[in-house]
Every structure is written in structure tokens, then in C-alpha cells.
């Protein structure tokens, strides 16, 4: 039976926690951490699901497994820092709004924005240092840019294809899908600019930009996996020539 994403993430955290608790713990390798930035509707979820499957197979000789964190990253941050469940909705990058943030902070409805960003950053760095992980969104490529074990991906697609994908995924009509994509993308751009002072579309922030118009989601996943193998070839000796 296939293991669900939540269960895989839970096992991933538990296994790494157990390893670090062992007196003899000493990492044999610094395993890769992949960050995924995406345009809304470019297919991050199916690409990541297939990528996990491929990388688990590639990493089988080392007896390690991969996990990916997307929306469940927020639950991880809340758990790591004992933050109340009620602030979950404030933590999505697509919910960014300076005015609302200021009002909520003044009214004491949530922690200061920079407190949330700091704690999210801390959790992302912890996950990246563990390795064998895919982290989607939240500026993870910027946060982990100084780590040597990271590989940064940007998924893009035409607006037409993204609208089609969101109609299938969310049950939107064409107008609703277009509006959702526009708002989501704009909020992500604001999030990156406000907290990291960078343009999310800057190609120099990524090792690879993948156009899912021109590849199937599975094809995109295989392309990314092959690039990861090339960059971290010492961890995949079975592919050495």
C-alpha cells in the first residue's frame, strides 16, 4: 500500500530525530535538499510526488528515503516552535498583506510577521541540513542559498496551461482559475520582495527552470532527478560511468 505524504513526512522526521539522538550519530554524507519555486498551476504537486518516487528508488542502495514539505511545512513550523494552531492561516505565502498584517499585530491576533518568518526560516534550514528532502515554496531557495547540498528548481508554464490545470485541480471555471492564479502569483512576488528583496522570477536564483508546458509532470520529475544525480554524483555511484 502506498504511504501517504503526511505519513512519509512523519517517518522522515522521526528517523532523523532518532539518528541525531544516537551518541554515535555522524552523517556519512550531506544529502541533497531540493527547493521548488513555482508559478501557480505549474504542477508542483504531481511533479514532487513523482520526484519523490524516483529519488526513493535512486537512493535505495543507501537505505534512505525522501520526503517533501509543501503545505505540511506550516504544521512542522507550528510543531517545532509550539505556535498555536489558530495562526496557521496567517502563514501561507499567498495570504501576504501588509495592511492586514499590521492590524492583526496591533490587535495581538498573531505573532509579529518577522517572528513567523524567523521560525519558518529556522525550520526550513533544519530540514535542508537533514537532506533527502524537497521543500516547496516559502522562499526556501533564498533561505538555503548558502548551503552546499541544495538544488533549486523553478516550475513555470503558460497561463493557458496553468488555467487548465487549476480548473481540473480545483473545479474552477476559466474565469475563476485565471483570477486565482493572478492573485496567487502576485502575492508570492510580494512575499519574496518584502522579505528577501528579490524578484521570484529572477532566473539566477535557480539551478534549473522547468517549463511544464513542454514536458509531462513525470517527464519534469525525471529531468530534475537526473540533474540532481549529476550534481551529487558521489551519492549515486550506481550511475557513475
PDB file of N, CA and C in Angstrom, residues 79-137:
ATOM      1  N   UNK A  79       4.629  23.022  15.010  1.00  0.00           N
ATOM      2  CA  UNK A  79       5.036  21.991  15.961  1.00  0.00           C
ATOM      3  C   UNK A  79       6.427  22.276  16.527  1.00  0.00           C
ATOM      4  N   UNK A  80       7.359  22.673  15.655  1.00  0.00           N
ATOM      5  CA  UNK A  80       8.733  22.944  16.092  1.00  0.00           C
ATOM      6  C   UNK A  80       8.796  24.037  17.148  1.00  0.00           C
ATOM      7  N   UNK A  81       7.950  25.038  16.992  1.00  0.00           N
ATOM      8  CA  UNK A  81       8.075  26.237  17.822  1.00  0.00           C
ATOM      9  C   UNK A  81       6.887  26.436  18.766  1.00  0.00           C
ATOM     10  N   UNK A  82       6.087  25.378  18.938  1.00  0.00           N
ATOM     11  CA  UNK A  82       4.951  25.424  19.868  1.00  0.00           C
ATOM     12  C   UNK A  82       4.054  26.638  19.625  1.00  0.00           C
ATOM     13  N   UNK A  83       3.770  26.873  18.357  1.00  0.00           N
ATOM     14  CA  UNK A  83       2.922  28.009  17.998  1.00  0.00           C
ATOM     15  C   UNK A  83       1.473  27.548  17.899  1.00  0.00           C
ATOM     16  N   UNK A  84       0.522  28.405  18.260  1.00  0.00           N
ATOM     17  CA  UNK A  84      -0.889  27.995  18.274  1.00  0.00           C
ATOM     18  C   UNK A  84      -1.429  27.701  16.881  1.00  0.00           C
ATOM     19  N   UNK A  85      -2.292  26.707  16.805  1.00  0.00           N
ATOM     20  CA  UNK A  85      -2.904  26.289  15.543  1.00  0.00           C
ATOM     21  C   UNK A  85      -3.670  27.433  14.885  1.00  0.00           C
ATOM     22  N   UNK A  86      -4.170  28.368  15.688  1.00  0.00           N
ATOM     23  CA  UNK A  86      -5.010  29.448  15.162  1.00  0.00           C
ATOM     24  C   UNK A  86      -4.279  30.359  14.184  1.00  0.00           C
ATOM     25  N   UNK A  87      -2.947  30.377  14.222  1.00  0.00           N
ATOM     26  CA  UNK A  87      -2.233  31.297  13.324  1.00  0.00           C
ATOM     27  C   UNK A  87      -1.876  30.644  11.995  1.00  0.00           C
ATOM     28  N   UNK A  88      -2.304  29.399  11.801  1.00  0.00           N
ATOM     29  CA  UNK A  88      -1.940  28.674  10.573  1.00  0.00           C
ATOM     30  C   UNK A  88      -2.289  29.471   9.318  1.00  0.00           C
ATOM     31  N   UNK A  89      -3.495  30.039   9.281  1.00  0.00           N
ATOM     32  CA  UNK A  89      -3.941  30.746   8.084  1.00  0.00           C
ATOM     33  C   UNK A  89      -3.097  31.974   7.769  1.00  0.00           C
ATOM     34  N   UNK A  90      -2.431  32.521   8.776  1.00  0.00           N
ATOM     35  CA  UNK A  90      -1.610  33.710   8.543  1.00  0.00           C
ATOM     36  C   UNK A  90      -0.266  33.367   7.904  1.00  0.00           C
ATOM     37  N   UNK A  91       0.064  32.079   7.857  1.00  0.00           N
ATOM     38  CA  UNK A  91       1.415  31.686   7.493  1.00  0.00           C
ATOM     39  C   UNK A  91       1.594  31.338   6.024  1.00  0.00           C
ATOM     40  N   UNK A  92       0.509  31.306   5.272  1.00  0.00           N
ATOM     41  CA  UNK A  92       0.641  30.974   3.855  1.00  0.00           C
ATOM     42  C   UNK A  92       1.223  32.154   3.093  1.00  0.00           C
ATOM     43  N   UNK A  93       2.199  31.877   2.225  1.00  0.00           N
ATOM     44  CA  UNK A  93       2.838  32.955   1.469  1.00  0.00           C
ATOM     45  C   UNK A  93       1.836  33.671   0.575  1.00  0.00           C
ATOM     46  N   UNK A  94       0.757  32.975   0.199  1.00  0.00           N
ATOM     47  CA  UNK A  94      -0.239  33.582  -0.676  1.00  0.00           C
ATOM     48  C   UNK A  94      -1.248  34.428   0.090  1.00  0.00           C
ATOM     49  N   UNK A  95      -1.125  34.481   1.418  1.00  0.00           N
ATOM     50  CA  UNK A  95      -2.027  35.303   2.222  1.00  0.00           C
ATOM     51  C   UNK A  95      -1.379  36.634   2.592  1.00  0.00           C
ATOM     52  N   UNK A  96      -0.259  36.920   1.953  1.00  0.00           N
ATOM     53  CA  UNK A  96       0.503  38.118   2.298  1.00  0.00           C
ATOM     54  C   UNK A  96      -0.328  39.389   2.117  1.00  0.00           C
ATOM     55  N   UNK A  97      -0.324  40.250   3.130  1.00  0.00           N
ATOM     56  CA  UNK A  97      -0.988  41.546   3.041  1.00  0.00           C
ATOM     57  C   UNK A  97      -0.441  42.438   4.147  1.00  0.00           C
ATOM     58  N   UNK A  98       0.299  43.478   3.758  1.00  0.00           N
ATOM     59  CA  UNK A  98       0.945  44.349   4.743  1.00  0.00           C
ATOM     60  C   UNK A  98      -0.051  45.006   5.693  1.00  0.00           C
ATOM     61  N   UNK A  99      -1.163  45.510   5.155  1.00  0.00           N
ATOM     62  CA  UNK A  99      -2.123  46.234   5.987  1.00  0.00           C
ATOM     63  C   UNK A  99      -2.751  45.301   7.006  1.00  0.00           C
ATOM     64  N   UNK A 100      -3.242  44.153   6.534  1.00  0.00           N
ATOM     65  CA  UNK A 100      -3.833  43.190   7.455  1.00  0.00           C
ATOM     66  C   UNK A 100      -2.829  42.732   8.498  1.00  0.00           C
ATOM     67  N   UNK A 101      -1.582  42.544   8.070  1.00  0.00           N
ATOM     68  CA  UNK A 101      -0.544  42.095   8.998  1.00  0.00           C
ATOM     69  C   UNK A 101      -0.350  43.106  10.117  1.00  0.00           C
ATOM     70  N   UNK A 102      -0.295  44.381   9.763  1.00  0.00           N
ATOM     71  CA  UNK A 102      -0.085  45.424  10.768  1.00  0.00           C
ATOM     72  C   UNK A 102      -1.257  45.489  11.746  1.00  0.00           C
ATOM     73  N   UNK A 103      -2.475  45.423  11.219  1.00  0.00           N
ATOM     74  CA  UNK A 103      -3.663  45.483  12.072  1.00  0.00           C
ATOM     75  C   UNK A 103      -3.711  44.287  13.012  1.00  0.00           C
ATOM     76  N   UNK A 104      -3.492  43.096  12.465  1.00  0.00           N
ATOM     77  CA  UNK A 104      -3.532  41.889  13.291  1.00  0.00           C
ATOM     78  C   UNK A 104      -2.470  41.909  14.380  1.00  0.00           C
ATOM     79  N   UNK A 105      -1.307  42.438  14.033  1.00  0.00           N
ATOM     80  CA  UNK A 105      -0.228  42.509  15.015  1.00  0.00           C
ATOM     81  C   UNK A 105      -0.594  43.466  16.143  1.00  0.00           C
ATOM     82  N   UNK A 106      -1.163  44.620  15.784  1.00  0.00           N
ATOM     83  CA  UNK A 106      -1.555  45.603  16.790  1.00  0.00           C
ATOM     84  C   UNK A 106      -2.639  45.054  17.717  1.00  0.00           C
ATOM     85  N   UNK A 107      -3.537  44.259  17.148  1.00  0.00           N
ATOM     86  CA  UNK A 107      -4.629  43.698  17.936  1.00  0.00           C
ATOM     87  C   UNK A 107      -4.217  42.437  18.691  1.00  0.00           C
ATOM     88  N   UNK A 108      -2.981  42.011  18.472  1.00  0.00           N
ATOM     89  CA  UNK A 108      -2.497  40.825  19.168  1.00  0.00           C
ATOM     90  C   UNK A 108      -3.093  39.537  18.665  1.00  0.00           C
ATOM     91  N   UNK A 109      -3.548  39.530  17.412  1.00  0.00           N
ATOM     92  CA  UNK A 109      -4.190  38.335  16.870  1.00  0.00           C
ATOM     93  C   UNK A 109      -3.187  37.293  16.397  1.00  0.00           C
ATOM     94  N   UNK A 110      -1.960  37.695  16.201  1.00  0.00           N
ATOM     95  CA  UNK A 110      -0.932  36.742  15.782  1.00  0.00           C
ATOM     96  C   UNK A 110       0.437  37.308  16.126  1.00  0.00           C
ATOM     97  N   UNK A 111       1.472  36.467  16.121  1.00  0.00           N
ATOM     98  CA  UNK A 111       2.821  36.981  16.374  1.00  0.00           C
ATOM     99  C   UNK A 111       3.249  37.948  15.283  1.00  0.00           C
ATOM    100  N   UNK A 112       4.246  38.757  15.574  1.00  0.00           N
ATOM    101  CA  UNK A 112       4.791  39.656  14.564  1.00  0.00           C
ATOM    102  C   UNK A 112       5.204  38.852  13.341  1.00  0.00           C
ATOM    103  N   UNK A 113       5.006  39.452  12.157  1.00  0.00           N
ATOM    104  CA  UNK A 113       5.346  38.756  10.912  1.00  0.00           C
ATOM    105  C   UNK A 113       6.778  38.246  10.914  1.00  0.00           C
ATOM    106  N   UNK A 114       7.697  39.062  11.427  1.00  0.00           N
ATOM    107  CA  UNK A 114       9.092  38.651  11.393  1.00  0.00           C
ATOM    108  C   UNK A 114       9.354  37.488  12.339  1.00  0.00           C
ATOM    109  N   UNK A 115       8.523  37.350  13.379  1.00  0.00           N
ATOM    110  CA  UNK A 115       8.638  36.176  14.247  1.00  0.00           C
ATOM    111  C   UNK A 115       8.292  34.921  13.469  1.00  0.00           C
ATOM    112  N   UNK A 116       7.209  34.988  12.700  1.00  0.00           N
ATOM    113  CA  UNK A 116       6.798  33.846  11.888  1.00  0.00           C
ATOM    114  C   UNK A 116       7.854  33.529  10.835  1.00  0.00           C
ATOM    115  N   UNK A 117       8.360  34.559  10.161  1.00  0.00           N
ATOM    116  CA  UNK A 117       9.375  34.345   9.129  1.00  0.00           C
ATOM    117  C   UNK A 117      10.631  33.721   9.734  1.00  0.00           C
ATOM    118  N   UNK A 118      11.038  34.226  10.887  1.00  0.00           N
ATOM    119  CA  UNK A 118      12.237  33.694  11.546  1.00  0.00           C
ATOM    120  C   UNK A 118      12.066  32.215  11.877  1.00  0.00           C
ATOM    121  N   UNK A 119      10.923  31.861  12.426  1.00  0.00           N
ATOM    122  CA  UNK A 119      10.695  30.472  12.826  1.00  0.00           C
ATOM    123  C   UNK A 119      10.548  29.566  11.605  1.00  0.00           C
ATOM    124  N   UNK A 120       9.910  30.085  10.556  1.00  0.00           N
ATOM    125  CA  UNK A 120       9.806  29.313   9.317  1.00  0.00           C
ATOM    126  C   UNK A 120      11.188  29.086   8.714  1.00  0.00           C
ATOM    127  N   UNK A 121      12.005  30.131   8.723  1.00  0.00           N
ATOM    128  CA  UNK A 121      13.376  30.031   8.214  1.00  0.00           C
ATOM    129  C   UNK A 121      14.160  28.978   8.976  1.00  0.00           C
ATOM    130  N   UNK A 122      14.020  28.981  10.280  1.00  0.00           N
ATOM    131  CA  UNK A 122      14.731  28.022  11.124  1.00  0.00           C
ATOM    132  C   UNK A 122      14.340  26.589  10.774  1.00  0.00           C
ATOM    133  N   UNK A 123      13.045  26.356  10.607  1.00  0.00           N
ATOM    134  CA  UNK A 123      12.574  25.010  10.264  1.00  0.00           C
ATOM    135  C   UNK A 123      13.060  24.586   8.885  1.00  0.00           C
ATOM    136  N   UNK A 124      13.006  25.494   7.916  1.00  0.00           N
ATOM    137  CA  UNK A 124      13.476  25.175   6.561  1.00  0.00           C
ATOM    138  C   UNK A 124      14.960  24.818   6.575  1.00  0.00           C
ATOM    139  N   UNK A 125      15.756  25.569   7.314  1.00  0.00           N
ATOM    140  CA  UNK A 125      17.187  25.272   7.400  1.00  0.00           C
ATOM    141  C   UNK A 125      17.431  23.915   8.056  1.00  0.00           C
ATOM    142  N   UNK A 126      16.662  23.599   9.083  1.00  0.00           N
ATOM    143  CA  UNK A 126      16.803  22.291   9.731  1.00  0.00           C
ATOM    144  C   UNK A 126      16.508  21.162   8.751  1.00  0.00           C
ATOM    145  N   UNK A 127      15.418  21.301   8.012  1.00  0.00           N
ATOM    146  CA  UNK A 127      15.046  20.265   7.042  1.00  0.00           C
ATOM    147  C   UNK A 127      16.107  20.128   5.955  1.00  0.00           C
ATOM    148  N   UNK A 128      16.590  21.266   5.454  1.00  0.00           N
ATOM    149  CA  UNK A 128      17.587  21.236   4.377  1.00  0.00           C
ATOM    150  C   UNK A 128      18.879  20.581   4.846  1.00  0.00           C
ATOM    151  N   UNK A 129      19.267  20.837   6.078  1.00  0.00           N
ATOM    152  CA  UNK A 129      20.500  20.243   6.599  1.00  0.00           C
ATOM    153  C   UNK A 129      20.360  18.740   6.804  1.00  0.00           C
ATOM    154  N   UNK A 130      19.143  18.283   7.072  1.00  0.00           N
ATOM    155  CA  UNK A 130      18.911  16.837   7.167  1.00  0.00           C
ATOM    156  C   UNK A 130      19.122  16.173   5.810  1.00  0.00           C
ATOM    157  N   UNK A 131      18.700  16.868   4.746  1.00  0.00           N
ATOM    158  CA  UNK A 131      18.846  16.329   3.405  1.00  0.00           C
ATOM    159  C   UNK A 131      17.767  15.333   3.038  1.00  0.00           C
ATOM    160  N   UNK A 132      17.845  14.837   1.799  1.00  0.00           N
ATOM    161  CA  UNK A 132      16.832  13.926   1.257  1.00  0.00           C
ATOM    162  C   UNK A 132      15.431  14.505   1.423  1.00  0.00           C
ATOM    163  N   UNK A 133      15.311  15.772   1.080  1.00  0.00           N
ATOM    164  CA  UNK A 133      14.049  16.468   1.286  1.00  0.00           C
ATOM    165  C   UNK A 133      13.788  17.416   0.122  1.00  0.00           C
ATOM    166  N   UNK A 134      12.511  17.580  -0.200  1.00  0.00           N
ATOM    167  CA  UNK A 134      12.069  18.573  -1.179  1.00  0.00           C
ATOM    168  C   UNK A 134      11.213  19.579  -0.426  1.00  0.00           C
ATOM    169  N   UNK A 135      11.559  20.848  -0.540  1.00  0.00           N
ATOM    170  CA  UNK A 135      10.833  21.904   0.163  1.00  0.00           C
ATOM    171  C   UNK A 135      10.209  22.819  -0.880  1.00  0.00           C
ATOM    172  N   UNK A 136       8.901  22.948  -0.824  1.00  0.00           N
ATOM    173  CA  UNK A 136       8.167  23.731  -1.818  1.00  0.00           C
ATOM    174  C   UNK A 136       7.796  25.091  -1.232  1.00  0.00           C
ATOM    175  N   UNK A 137       8.175  26.149  -1.942  1.00  0.00           N
ATOM    176  CA  UNK A 137       7.732  27.486  -1.581  1.00  0.00           C
ATOM    177  C   UNK A 137       8.423  28.082  -0.371  1.00  0.00           C
TER     178      UNK A 137
END
